[in-house]
Coordinates of C-alpha atoms in Angstrom, one line a residue:
Chain M
M551 CA -22.9 -62.1 4.7
R552 CA -25.6 -58.5 5.0
H553 CA -23.5 -56.8 7.3
I554 CA -20.2 -57.2 4.8
I555 CA -22.9 -55.7 1.8
L556 CA -23.9 -52.7 4.3
Y557 CA -20.7 -51.7 4.7
I558 CA -19.9 -52.1 1.6
V559 CA -22.0 -50.0 0.3
I560 CA -21.4 -47.0 3.7
F561 CA -17.5 -47.4 2.8
S562 CA -17.8 -47.1 -1.4
T563 CA -20.8 -44.0 -0.9
N564 CA -18.1 -42.0 1.3
I565 CA -15.7 -42.5 -1.2
F566 CA -17.5 -41.0 -4.2
A567 CA -18.7 -38.1 -2.0
Q568 CA -15.2 -36.8 -1.5
D569 CA -14.2 -37.7 -5.1
F570 CA -15.8 -35.0 -6.0
L571 CA -13.7 -32.4 -4.2
Q572 CA -10.7 -34.5 -5.7
Q573 CA -11.8 -33.4 -8.5
Q574 CA -12.0 -30.0 -7.7
L575 CA -8.9 -30.3 -6.5
D576 CA -7.5 -31.0 -9.8
E577 CA -9.0 -28.3 -11.4
A578 CA -7.5 -26.0 -9.2
D579 CA -4.0 -27.4 -9.1
L580 CA -4.7 -26.7 -13.2
L581 CA -5.0 -23.4 -12.8
F582 CA -2.4 -23.3 -10.4
N583 CA 0.5 -24.8 -12.6
S584 CA -1.3 -22.8 -15.7
G585 CA 0.1 -19.9 -13.2
K586 CA -3.4 -18.8 -13.1
Y587 CA -3.8 -18.1 -9.8
Y588 CA -6.2 -15.4 -9.1
D589 CA -8.4 -18.5 -10.3
A590 CA -6.9 -21.2 -8.6
I591 CA -7.7 -18.9 -5.6
T592 CA -11.0 -19.2 -6.3
E593 CA -11.4 -22.6 -6.4
Y594 CA -8.9 -23.3 -4.1
K595 CA -11.3 -21.4 -1.8
R596 CA -14.7 -23.1 -3.0
L597 CA -13.1 -26.7 -2.4
Q598 CA -12.4 -25.5 1.3
F599 CA -16.2 -24.3 2.1
F600 CA -17.5 -26.8 0.6
D601 CA -15.0 -29.7 2.7
D602 CA -17.0 -29.9 5.4
Q603 CA -14.3 -32.5 7.6
N604 CA -11.6 -30.1 5.9
I605 CA -9.7 -32.9 4.8
F606 CA -8.1 -30.6 2.4
T607 CA -7.2 -27.8 4.7
Y608 CA -4.2 -28.2 5.0
E609 CA -3.5 -28.4 0.7
T610 CA -5.7 -25.8 -0.3
S611 CA -4.2 -23.3 2.0
Y612 CA -1.2 -24.0 1.1
K613 CA -1.5 -23.9 -2.8
I614 CA -3.6 -19.8 -2.0
A615 CA -0.5 -19.1 0.2
L616 CA 1.8 -19.7 -3.5
C617 CA -0.5 -18.3 -5.6
Y618 CA -0.9 -15.2 -3.1
K619 CA 3.1 -15.1 -2.7
A620 CA 3.8 -15.6 -6.6
G621 CA 1.6 -12.4 -7.3
A622 CA 3.6 -10.0 -4.7
K623 CA 0.4 -10.8 -1.6
F624 CA 2.4 -11.1 0.9
D625 CA 0.5 -10.3 3.5
D626 CA -1.9 -12.8 2.4
A627 CA 0.3 -15.5 1.7
V628 CA 1.8 -14.8 5.6
K629 CA -1.8 -15.6 6.6
Y630 CA -2.6 -19.4 4.5
F631 CA 0.7 -20.3 5.8
T632 CA -0.4 -20.5 9.5
L633 CA -3.3 -21.7 8.8
A634 CA -2.0 -24.6 6.8
E635 CA 0.9 -25.1 9.4
N636 CA -2.3 -25.1 11.7
N637 CA -3.8 -28.2 10.2
T638 CA -1.6 -30.3 9.6
D639 CA 0.5 -32.2 13.0
E640 CA 3.4 -33.8 9.5
Y641 CA 7.0 -32.2 10.9
K642 CA 8.1 -32.4 6.9
D643 CA 4.9 -30.0 6.3
I644 CA 5.4 -28.1 9.2
Y645 CA 8.8 -26.7 8.6
E646 CA 7.5 -26.4 5.3
C647 CA 5.2 -23.7 6.1
K648 CA 7.8 -21.8 8.2
T649 CA 10.4 -22.3 5.7
Q650 CA 7.7 -20.5 3.4
I651 CA 6.3 -17.9 6.1
I652 CA 10.1 -16.3 6.6
R653 CA 10.8 -16.7 2.6
A654 CA 7.5 -14.7 2.4
N655 CA 8.9 -11.8 5.0
I656 CA 12.4 -12.7 2.7
L657 CA 10.8 -11.2 0.3
R658 CA 8.7 -8.0 2.0
R659 CA 11.6 -7.2 3.6
T660 CA 10.7 -7.3 6.3
T661 CA 13.7 -9.0 7.6
D662 CA 14.4 -8.6 11.3
R663 CA 10.9 -11.0 11.3
A664 CA 12.8 -13.2 9.3
H665 CA 15.3 -13.5 11.6
Q666 CA 12.9 -14.3 14.7
L667 CA 10.9 -17.4 12.9
L668 CA 14.7 -18.8 11.9
D669 CA 16.7 -18.1 15.7
E670 CA 12.3 -20.0 16.3
L671 CA 14.2 -23.1 14.0
E672 CA 16.8 -23.2 15.0
I673 CA 16.1 -24.3 18.6
N674 CA 13.7 -26.5 18.1
P675 CA 15.1 -29.3 18.7
R676 CA 12.5 -31.3 15.6
F677 CA 14.4 -29.6 13.1
F678 CA 17.8 -29.6 14.4
Y679 CA 18.5 -32.0 11.1
K680 CA 17.3 -28.7 9.2
K681 CA 20.2 -26.5 10.6
M682 CA 21.6 -26.2 7.3
D683 CA 18.8 -25.1 5.6
I684 CA 18.1 -23.2 8.4
L685 CA 21.7 -21.7 7.8
Y686 CA 20.8 -21.2 4.3
W687 CA 17.5 -19.2 4.6
R688 CA 19.4 -16.8 6.9
G689 CA 22.2 -16.1 4.4
W690 CA 19.3 -14.4 2.2
T691 CA 17.9 -13.1 5.0
Y692 CA 21.3 -11.2 5.4
M693 CA 20.9 -10.8 1.6
F694 CA 17.6 -8.8 2.0
A695 CA 18.9 -6.4 4.2
D696 CA 21.9 -5.6 3.0
K697 CA 24.4 -6.6 5.3
W698 CA 26.8 -9.1 3.2
E699 CA 29.5 -9.2 4.8
E700 CA 27.7 -10.7 7.4
A701 CA 25.1 -13.1 4.4
A702 CA 29.0 -14.6 3.0
K703 CA 29.7 -16.1 6.7
T704 CA 27.0 -18.0 7.0
F705 CA 27.3 -19.4 3.5
G706 CA 30.0 -20.1 4.0
K707 CA 29.8 -21.9 7.0
I708 CA 27.1 -24.3 4.7
K709 CA 30.4 -25.1 2.3
P710 CA 33.4 -22.8 2.1
D711 CA 33.1 -22.3 -1.5
H712 CA 29.9 -21.9 -1.7
Q713 CA 28.3 -19.9 -5.0
L714 CA 26.2 -17.3 -2.7
K715 CA 29.9 -16.6 -0.3
I716 CA 30.9 -15.4 -3.2
I717 CA 28.7 -13.1 -4.4
A718 CA 28.8 -11.4 -0.9
E719 CA 32.2 -11.6 -0.9
N720 CA 31.9 -9.6 -4.7
V721 CA 29.2 -7.2 -3.8
E722 CA 30.8 -6.8 -0.7
S723 CA 34.1 -5.4 -2.3
N724 CA 32.8 -3.5 -4.6
K725 CA 30.8 -1.4 -2.3
Y726 CA 32.4 2.4 -1.8
S727 CA 33.3 3.0 2.2
I728 CA 30.7 5.4 2.8
T729 CA 33.6 6.4 6.0
V730 CA 35.6 7.0 3.2
A731 CA 34.5 8.9 1.7
K732 CA 33.2 11.2 4.0
I733 CA 36.6 11.7 5.5
I734 CA 38.3 12.3 1.6
S735 CA 35.6 15.5 1.2
F736 CA 36.8 16.6 4.8
I737 CA 40.5 16.5 3.3
L738 CA 40.4 17.7 0.1
P739 CA 36.4 19.3 -0.8
G740 CA 34.9 17.1 -4.5
S741 CA 37.1 13.9 -3.7
G742 CA 34.8 12.0 -2.3
Q743 CA 32.2 12.5 -4.8
V744 CA 35.3 11.2 -7.5
Y745 CA 36.2 8.3 -5.5
T746 CA 32.6 7.2 -5.9
G747 CA 32.5 8.1 -9.9
N748 CA 31.7 11.6 -9.9
Y749 CA 33.8 14.0 -11.5
L750 CA 31.8 16.6 -12.9
S751 CA 30.0 16.9 -9.1
G752 CA 33.2 16.4 -7.3
L753 CA 35.3 19.3 -9.9
I754 CA 32.0 21.7 -9.3
S755 CA 32.1 21.1 -6.0
F756 CA 36.7 21.1 -5.7
G757 CA 35.7 24.7 -7.8
W758 CA 33.7 26.6 -5.0
N759 CA 35.5 25.8 -2.2
V760 CA 38.2 27.1 -4.0
L761 CA 36.9 30.1 -5.2
F762 CA 35.5 31.3 -2.0
G763 CA 38.3 29.4 -0.3
Y764 CA 39.6 32.1 -1.8
L765 CA 37.9 35.6 -1.2
T766 CA 37.4 34.7 2.7
I767 CA 41.1 34.7 2.6
D768 CA 42.0 37.4 0.7
A769 CA 39.1 39.4 2.8
W770 CA 40.6 38.8 6.0
N771 CA 43.9 39.5 4.9
S772 CA 43.1 42.5 4.2
D773 CA 41.7 42.7 7.9
R774 CA 38.1 42.7 6.7
M775 CA 37.0 40.6 8.9
F776 CA 33.3 40.5 8.7
D777 CA 33.7 40.2 5.7
G778 CA 35.7 37.2 5.2
F779 CA 33.8 35.4 8.5
A780 CA 30.4 36.2 5.8
I781 CA 32.3 34.4 3.3
G782 CA 33.6 32.0 5.1
S783 CA 30.0 30.7 6.6
L784 CA 28.0 32.0 4.5
L785 CA 29.4 30.7 1.3
W786 CA 32.7 28.6 2.2
M787 CA 31.2 26.4 4.9
R788 CA 27.8 26.1 2.6
F789 CA 30.1 24.1 -0.4
Y790 CA 32.0 22.7 2.3
R791 CA 29.6 20.8 3.7
G792 CA 27.5 20.3 1.0
S793 CA 30.8 18.2 -0.2
V794 CA 31.0 16.2 2.6
Q795 CA 27.4 15.7 2.9
N796 CA 27.2 14.6 -1.2
A797 CA 29.9 11.8 -0.9
E798 CA 27.7 10.4 1.6
R799 CA 25.0 10.3 -0.5
F800 CA 27.1 9.3 -3.6
A801 CA 28.5 6.0 -2.1
I802 CA 25.1 5.4 -0.4
E803 CA 23.0 5.3 -4.0
K804 CA 26.1 4.1 -5.9
N805 CA 26.1 0.8 -2.7
L806 CA 22.1 0.0 -3.4
E807 CA 23.1 0.2 -6.7
I808 CA 25.3 -2.7 -6.5
A809 CA 23.3 -4.1 -4.3
N810 CA 20.0 -4.5 -6.5
E811 CA 22.0 -5.4 -9.4
T812 CA 23.1 -8.1 -8.0
L813 CA 19.9 -9.0 -6.8
R814 CA 18.2 -9.1 -10.1
Y815 CA 21.2 -10.9 -11.0
L816 CA 20.1 -13.4 -8.3
Q817 CA 16.6 -13.5 -9.5
N818 CA 17.3 -14.1 -12.8
S819 CA 19.8 -16.3 -13.2
Y820 CA 21.1 -18.0 -10.6
K821 CA 19.7 -22.0 -10.7
G822 CA 19.8 -22.6 -6.9
L823 CA 16.1 -22.5 -4.3
K824 CA 15.5 -18.9 -4.1
P825 CA 12.9 -16.9 -1.7
Chain S
M293 CA -28.4 -64.6 -4.5
I294 CA -25.2 -63.7 -4.8
F295 CA -24.8 -63.1 -8.3
I296 CA -28.4 -60.4 -7.8
L297 CA -25.4 -58.9 -5.7
L298 CA -22.7 -58.7 -7.8
V299 CA -24.3 -57.4 -11.0
F300 CA -26.6 -54.6 -9.0
L301 CA -24.0 -53.6 -6.2
P302 CA -22.0 -51.9 -8.1
G303 CA -25.2 -49.9 -10.2
I304 CA -27.2 -49.5 -6.4
I305 CA -23.0 -47.8 -5.2
W306 CA -23.3 -45.5 -8.1
A307 CA -27.3 -44.2 -8.4
Q308 CA -26.6 -43.2 -4.0
S309 CA -22.8 -41.7 -5.2
S310 CA -24.5 -40.0 -7.9
L311 CA -27.7 -38.7 -5.0
D312 CA -25.2 -37.7 -2.8
R313 CA -22.2 -35.5 -4.6
P314 CA -22.9 -31.9 -4.8
D315 CA -22.8 -30.6 -7.9
I316 CA -21.0 -27.2 -5.7
F317 CA -21.2 -25.1 -9.0
S318 CA -25.0 -25.1 -8.6
L319 CA -27.0 -22.2 -8.7
E320 CA -27.3 -22.6 -4.8
N321 CA -23.7 -23.2 -3.7
R322 CA -22.9 -20.7 -6.3
L323 CA -24.6 -18.0 -3.7
K324 CA -23.7 -19.8 -0.7
F325 CA -19.8 -19.5 -2.0
G326 CA -21.0 -15.8 -3.1
D327 CA -22.4 -14.8 0.7
F328 CA -19.3 -16.0 2.1
L329 CA -16.9 -14.3 0.2
F330 CA -19.2 -11.2 0.6
S331 CA -19.0 -11.8 4.5
E332 CA -14.6 -11.9 3.9
E333 CA -15.5 -8.8 2.5
D334 CA -13.4 -10.7 -0.7
Y335 CA -15.6 -8.6 -2.9
L336 CA -14.3 -9.3 -6.5
R337 CA -14.5 -12.7 -6.3
A338 CA -18.2 -12.4 -4.5
I339 CA -18.8 -10.4 -7.4
N340 CA -17.9 -13.4 -10.2
E341 CA -20.0 -15.4 -7.9
Y342 CA -22.9 -13.5 -7.9
R343 CA -22.9 -12.9 -12.0
E344 CA -23.2 -16.4 -12.4
Y345 CA -26.3 -16.8 -9.6
L346 CA -27.3 -13.1 -11.7
R347 CA -27.5 -15.2 -14.8
F348 CA -30.5 -17.4 -14.4
T349 CA -32.0 -16.2 -11.3
S350 CA -33.6 -12.3 -9.8
N351 CA -32.8 -11.7 -6.8
D352 CA -33.2 -8.3 -5.1
S353 CA -31.6 -9.5 -2.1
I354 CA -28.8 -10.6 -4.0
R355 CA -28.4 -7.9 -6.6
F356 CA -28.2 -5.3 -3.9
K357 CA -25.9 -7.0 -2.8
F358 CA -23.7 -7.1 -6.1
A359 CA -23.7 -3.6 -6.4
Y360 CA -23.1 -3.3 -3.0
A361 CA -19.6 -5.7 -4.0
L362 CA -18.8 -3.4 -7.2
A363 CA -19.1 0.1 -5.3
E364 CA -16.7 -1.4 -2.5
M365 CA -14.1 -2.1 -6.1
G366 CA -14.8 1.3 -7.7
R367 CA -16.8 0.1 -10.3
T368 CA -19.1 2.8 -9.8
D369 CA -20.7 3.2 -13.3
E370 CA -21.7 -0.8 -13.1
A371 CA -22.8 -0.2 -9.2
L372 CA -25.3 2.4 -10.0
D373 CA -26.8 1.0 -13.2
N374 CA -27.2 -1.9 -10.5
Y375 CA -28.9 -0.3 -8.3
K376 CA -30.9 1.4 -11.0
G377 CA -32.3 -2.1 -11.9
L378 CA -33.9 -1.9 -7.9
F379 CA -36.0 1.3 -7.8
F380 CA -39.0 0.5 -9.2
S381 CA -41.0 -2.8 -8.4
S382 CA -38.5 -4.2 -5.8
S383 CA -38.7 -4.3 -1.4
L384 CA -34.5 -2.5 -1.0
S385 CA -36.2 0.4 -3.4
E386 CA -35.9 2.8 -0.7
N387 CA -32.4 1.0 0.7
A388 CA -31.4 0.8 -3.6
R389 CA -32.0 4.3 -3.6
L390 CA -30.5 5.4 -1.0
E391 CA -27.6 3.5 -2.1
F392 CA -27.0 5.4 -5.1
Y393 CA -27.1 8.9 -4.0
K394 CA -24.3 7.7 -1.1
V395 CA -22.5 5.8 -4.4
S396 CA -22.9 8.9 -6.3
F397 CA -21.3 11.0 -3.6
L398 CA -18.6 9.7 -3.2
N399 CA -17.5 9.4 -6.7
S400 CA -19.1 11.9 -8.7
E401 CA -18.6 15.9 -8.6
S402 CA -20.3 18.1 -6.1
Q403 CA -22.4 19.7 -8.8
K404 CA -23.2 16.8 -10.9
F405 CA -24.9 15.8 -7.4
R406 CA -26.1 18.5 -6.9
D407 CA -28.3 18.2 -10.0
L408 CA -28.7 14.0 -9.9
C409 CA -30.3 15.3 -6.1
N410 CA -32.9 17.3 -8.0
M411 CA -34.1 14.5 -10.3
E412 CA -36.8 13.8 -7.8
V413 CA -37.9 10.4 -9.3
Y414 CA -34.8 8.7 -8.3
L415 CA -35.1 10.3 -4.5
P416 CA -36.0 8.1 -2.2
E417 CA -39.5 8.7 -0.6
E418 CA -38.2 7.4 3.6
H419 CA -34.9 9.0 3.3
K420 CA -34.8 13.0 1.2
S421 CA -33.2 14.4 4.4
E422 CA -30.0 12.5 4.6
V423 CA -30.3 12.9 0.1
N424 CA -30.2 16.4 1.2
R425 CA -28.1 16.3 4.2
L426 CA -25.0 15.2 1.3
K427 CA -26.2 17.3 -0.5
L428 CA -25.3 20.4 1.7
F429 CA -22.2 18.8 1.8
T430 CA -21.2 19.6 -1.5
Y431 CA -21.0 22.8 -0.8
L432 CA -17.6 22.6 1.6
F433 CA -15.7 20.3 -1.3
D434 CA -16.0 23.4 -4.1
D435 CA -16.1 27.1 -4.8
S436 CA -19.8 27.7 -5.3
V437 CA -22.1 30.3 -3.3
L438 CA -22.2 28.3 0.3
P439 CA -26.0 28.5 1.3
D440 CA -27.6 30.6 3.7
S441 CA -25.9 29.5 7.7
T442 CA -28.7 28.6 9.0
D443 CA -30.9 26.9 6.4
F444 CA -27.7 24.5 6.4
V445 CA -27.5 23.6 10.3
N446 CA -31.1 23.3 10.4
S447 CA -30.8 20.0 8.7
F448 CA -29.0 17.7 11.2
S449 CA -29.8 17.0 14.5
K450 CA -29.3 19.2 17.5
E451 CA -26.3 17.1 19.0
D452 CA -24.8 17.6 15.5
K453 CA -25.5 21.3 14.8
S454 CA -22.6 22.4 16.2
E455 CA -19.9 20.8 14.6
V456 CA -21.7 21.1 11.2
L457 CA -22.2 25.0 12.1
S458 CA -18.1 24.8 13.1
I459 CA -17.2 23.3 9.8
Y460 CA -19.3 25.1 7.4
L461 CA -17.8 28.5 9.3
K462 CA -13.9 27.0 8.0
K463 CA -15.5 27.0 4.2
K464 CA -16.7 30.2 5.0
F465 CA -14.0 32.4 6.5
P466 CA -11.1 29.7 5.9
D467 CA -7.2 31.8 7.5
Y468 CA -6.2 32.0 3.6
K469 CA -3.5 34.2 3.6
S470 CA -2.6 36.1 0.8
P471 CA 0.1 36.5 -1.8
E472 CA 0.0 39.6 -2.9
M473 CA 0.8 41.1 0.4
A474 CA 3.3 38.0 1.4
A475 CA 5.1 39.2 -1.7
I476 CA 4.3 43.1 -0.7
F477 CA 5.7 42.0 3.2
S478 CA 9.6 40.2 1.7
A479 CA 10.1 43.7 -0.2
I480 CA 10.1 46.1 2.6
V481 CA 11.6 43.7 4.6
P482 CA 13.0 40.5 2.9
G483 CA 11.6 37.4 5.5
A484 CA 8.9 39.5 6.6
G485 CA 6.7 37.7 4.0
K486 CA 7.4 34.1 5.3
I487 CA 6.6 35.0 8.4
Y488 CA 3.7 35.9 7.5
T489 CA 2.7 32.4 6.2
G490 CA 3.8 31.7 9.3
R491 CA 7.7 29.6 8.2
L492 CA 9.6 31.4 11.1
E493 CA 12.9 30.0 10.3
D494 CA 12.9 30.4 6.5
G495 CA 12.5 33.8 7.2
I496 CA 15.0 34.9 9.2
T497 CA 17.8 32.3 7.5
A498 CA 16.3 35.0 4.5
L499 CA 16.6 38.0 5.8
I500 CA 20.5 37.0 7.8
A501 CA 21.8 36.3 3.8
T502 CA 19.8 39.2 2.0
G503 CA 21.7 41.3 4.5
I504 CA 25.1 40.1 4.8
L505 CA 24.9 39.9 1.2
T506 CA 23.9 43.8 0.5
F507 CA 27.1 44.5 3.2
L508 CA 29.6 42.3 1.1
A509 CA 28.7 44.6 -2.1
Y510 CA 28.1 48.0 -0.2
D511 CA 31.9 46.8 1.3
N512 CA 33.2 45.3 -1.4
L513 CA 32.8 48.1 -3.8
K514 CA 33.6 50.7 -1.1
A515 CA 37.4 48.4 -0.5
D516 CA 37.3 49.2 -4.3
H517 CA 36.9 45.3 -5.1
D518 CA 34.6 46.5 -7.7
F519 CA 34.1 42.3 -9.9
R520 CA 33.6 41.5 -6.1
G521 CA 31.3 43.7 -5.3
W522 CA 28.6 43.3 -8.1
L523 CA 29.3 39.9 -8.1
F524 CA 27.8 40.2 -4.3
A525 CA 25.6 43.0 -5.3
G526 CA 24.4 40.6 -8.2
L527 CA 24.0 37.9 -5.4
A528 CA 22.3 40.1 -2.8
A529 CA 19.6 41.4 -5.9
L530 CA 18.4 37.6 -7.1
S531 CA 18.7 36.2 -2.6
Y532 CA 16.2 39.4 -2.3
A533 CA 14.1 39.2 -5.8
G534 CA 13.5 35.0 -5.0
N535 CA 12.4 36.1 -1.4
I536 CA 9.9 38.1 -2.6
Y537 CA 8.5 34.8 -5.7
G538 CA 8.9 32.8 -2.3
A539 CA 7.2 34.5 -0.1
A540 CA 4.2 34.6 -2.2
A541 CA 4.3 31.1 -2.9
S542 CA 4.7 30.4 0.8
A543 CA 1.1 32.2 0.5
Q544 CA -0.1 30.1 -1.8
Q545 CA 1.0 26.8 -0.9
Y546 CA -0.5 27.7 2.9
N547 CA -3.7 27.8 1.6
A548 CA -3.6 24.8 -0.7
G549 CA -2.6 23.7 2.9
I550 CA -5.7 25.2 4.3
R551 CA -8.2 23.4 1.3
F552 CA -6.4 20.3 1.7
N553 CA -6.6 19.6 5.4
F554 CA -10.2 20.7 5.6
E555 CA -11.6 18.4 2.9
N556 CA -9.8 16.0 4.6
E557 CA -11.3 16.3 7.9
V558 CA -14.7 17.1 6.6
R559 CA -14.2 13.5 4.6
V560 CA -13.7 12.4 7.8
Y561 CA -15.9 13.8 9.8
L562 CA -18.4 12.0 7.4
K563 CA -16.9 8.6 7.5
N564 CA -17.1 8.5 11.4
K565 CA -20.9 9.8 11.2
N566 CA -21.6 7.4 8.1
Y567 CA -22.2 10.1 5.8
F568 CA -25.7 10.8 8.1
L569 CA -26.9 8.3 6.7
P570 CA -28.9 4.8 8.5
T571 CA -26.9 1.9 9.6
D572 CA -28.5 -1.4 7.4
N573 CA -27.1 -4.8 8.6
F574 CA -27.8 -6.3 4.5
R575 CA -25.0 -8.4 4.6
H576 CA -27.0 -11.1 6.2
R577 CA -29.6 -10.9 4.3

C-alpha cells in the first residue's frame, strides 16, 4: 500500500513538472497561430532551452523552422527542419521534415538541391507510397527552375488533366522562342524585336540597318572600297549585331515576365498545396 | 488511514509540484536564457532578455554584454549609453571604456572620433595607447592633414611598423591619375587619355573609331558627297569630344577606385588585427 502511494506521488509530480513546458508550448503556439513569428521563435527557443529531457525538441524545432520559412529566412528554416528530422523516429514526421526542406530549397531557388533531395526520397523504399507526392514537389521544382515543359510532363504523370499541368503548358506555349527571335533578326534586322512586341525598337533598328547598308553598298558601287568597308564594319555590322542581341534580350525579358506572372498567380490564387 | 490519505494526498502532490515547477520567466532563468542566446550570437533576442533582467537588477557584467549585443545589432547610441553607465564605480570600467571607443571608431566620422579622444575623462587609463592607435587610423579615412610619419609609426609595435608605414605611405602618396592630364592626352591623340588611366582597349577603340570617322568625312567631302561628308565630320567631332570627356571621367573613376580599395584594405587590416585592441573573452562571464 505504501509503495502504491509512493508511486502515485512520484508519477504525479513528474506530470506536473512537464506541465509548465506544455504551457509554454501552448503560449508559443498561440503566438505562431497569430502570425507573430519573431516572438513565437523566442518562446519556442525558451522552451527548448528548459526542456532538459528533449521531450519537445522535434515539435519546437519544426515550428521554429516554419516561423523562419514564413519570414523567408530559408537557411535557418532548413537548419531547424534538419534538427527536427534528427529528433524524431516517426517515419511520417521524418517525411514531413524532408519535404519541408525540399520546399524551402524550392523557395530559395536552389532547385538543383531540391531535385537531389527528391531523388533521395524516390529511391528510399520507406517512402514508396509517397510517389505522387514526390512527383508533385518535383513539378514545383521545375516550375521554379523555369522549366515549364518538364513541369507539365511531371504533373501529367500525377493526373492527365492536373491543373498545374495545364498552367505549365500555357506558360510554355505563351513563351517566345529565343532561337526564332534571333534567326528572324538575322534575316531581317528589327523583325526579332517586332516578334517580341517591341515595335518601336524594331523599327528604329531596321532604319539604322537600311541607312548604313545603303551607305556601304553605295560606297562599294562608287569604288570607294575602304569607305564601304569602314562604314560596313564600324556602323552597319554594329547595328546588325545589336538587332540580333536586342531580339534575344527582349525575348528573355518577356519570358521572365510571363513566368513571374504565373508564379504570382500561383502564389495568390492557387488553392492547392504550395511550397 | 486511507481516508486521511485520500483527503491530504492531492494537497501533498499539488504542493510538491508547485515546488518542482520552475518559473522560466524568473529573473534567474531569463538571465540563463539570455546568456544562451548571447552565446549563440542571437543578439536581438538576448537584448530583450537582458533588458528584462536589468529592469530589476543591476549587474555590470550583464550590462556590458547588453551593450555589446546592442552594438552588434547596430544600435550604436544605446550601446554607447550603456557603456557609459559602466565608466565609473564599476570593475568593468576599463573594458567598457575600450569598447566605447571601439564602437565610436566604427560608427563615427573620423573628426568626431578624434574630438572624442580629446575628452580625456572617458579614456581608459590602461589602454590609452590603443585608443591613440585608433585615433591615428582615422586620419587614413578622411582628407585631414596626416600626422608626421615617425609619430604615426612609432605608436605601433615593432612587428607592425613596416605594414603600418606601407599603409601610411599609400595614403600620403596615392597613385592618382590627373583628370586634366588625361583630357589633354586625349585632345592630342584620341584614346591616349584612356590608355593613361589604364584602359588600353577603350583607348585603342577610341583612336580607331575617331580616325576612321575623320577619314570617312574627308573622303566623302573629297568625293563631293557633302551631306555624308558633313555627317561623318559631325560624328567624328562627337567622338573626339566624347573621348576627351571620357578620358577625364575615366581618371576620376580610377581615383575613386584607388580610394575605395585603400579604405577597404585598411578596414580588413584593422579587423584582422582586432583593431589593435586586447582580446577579451567576456562571453562566458
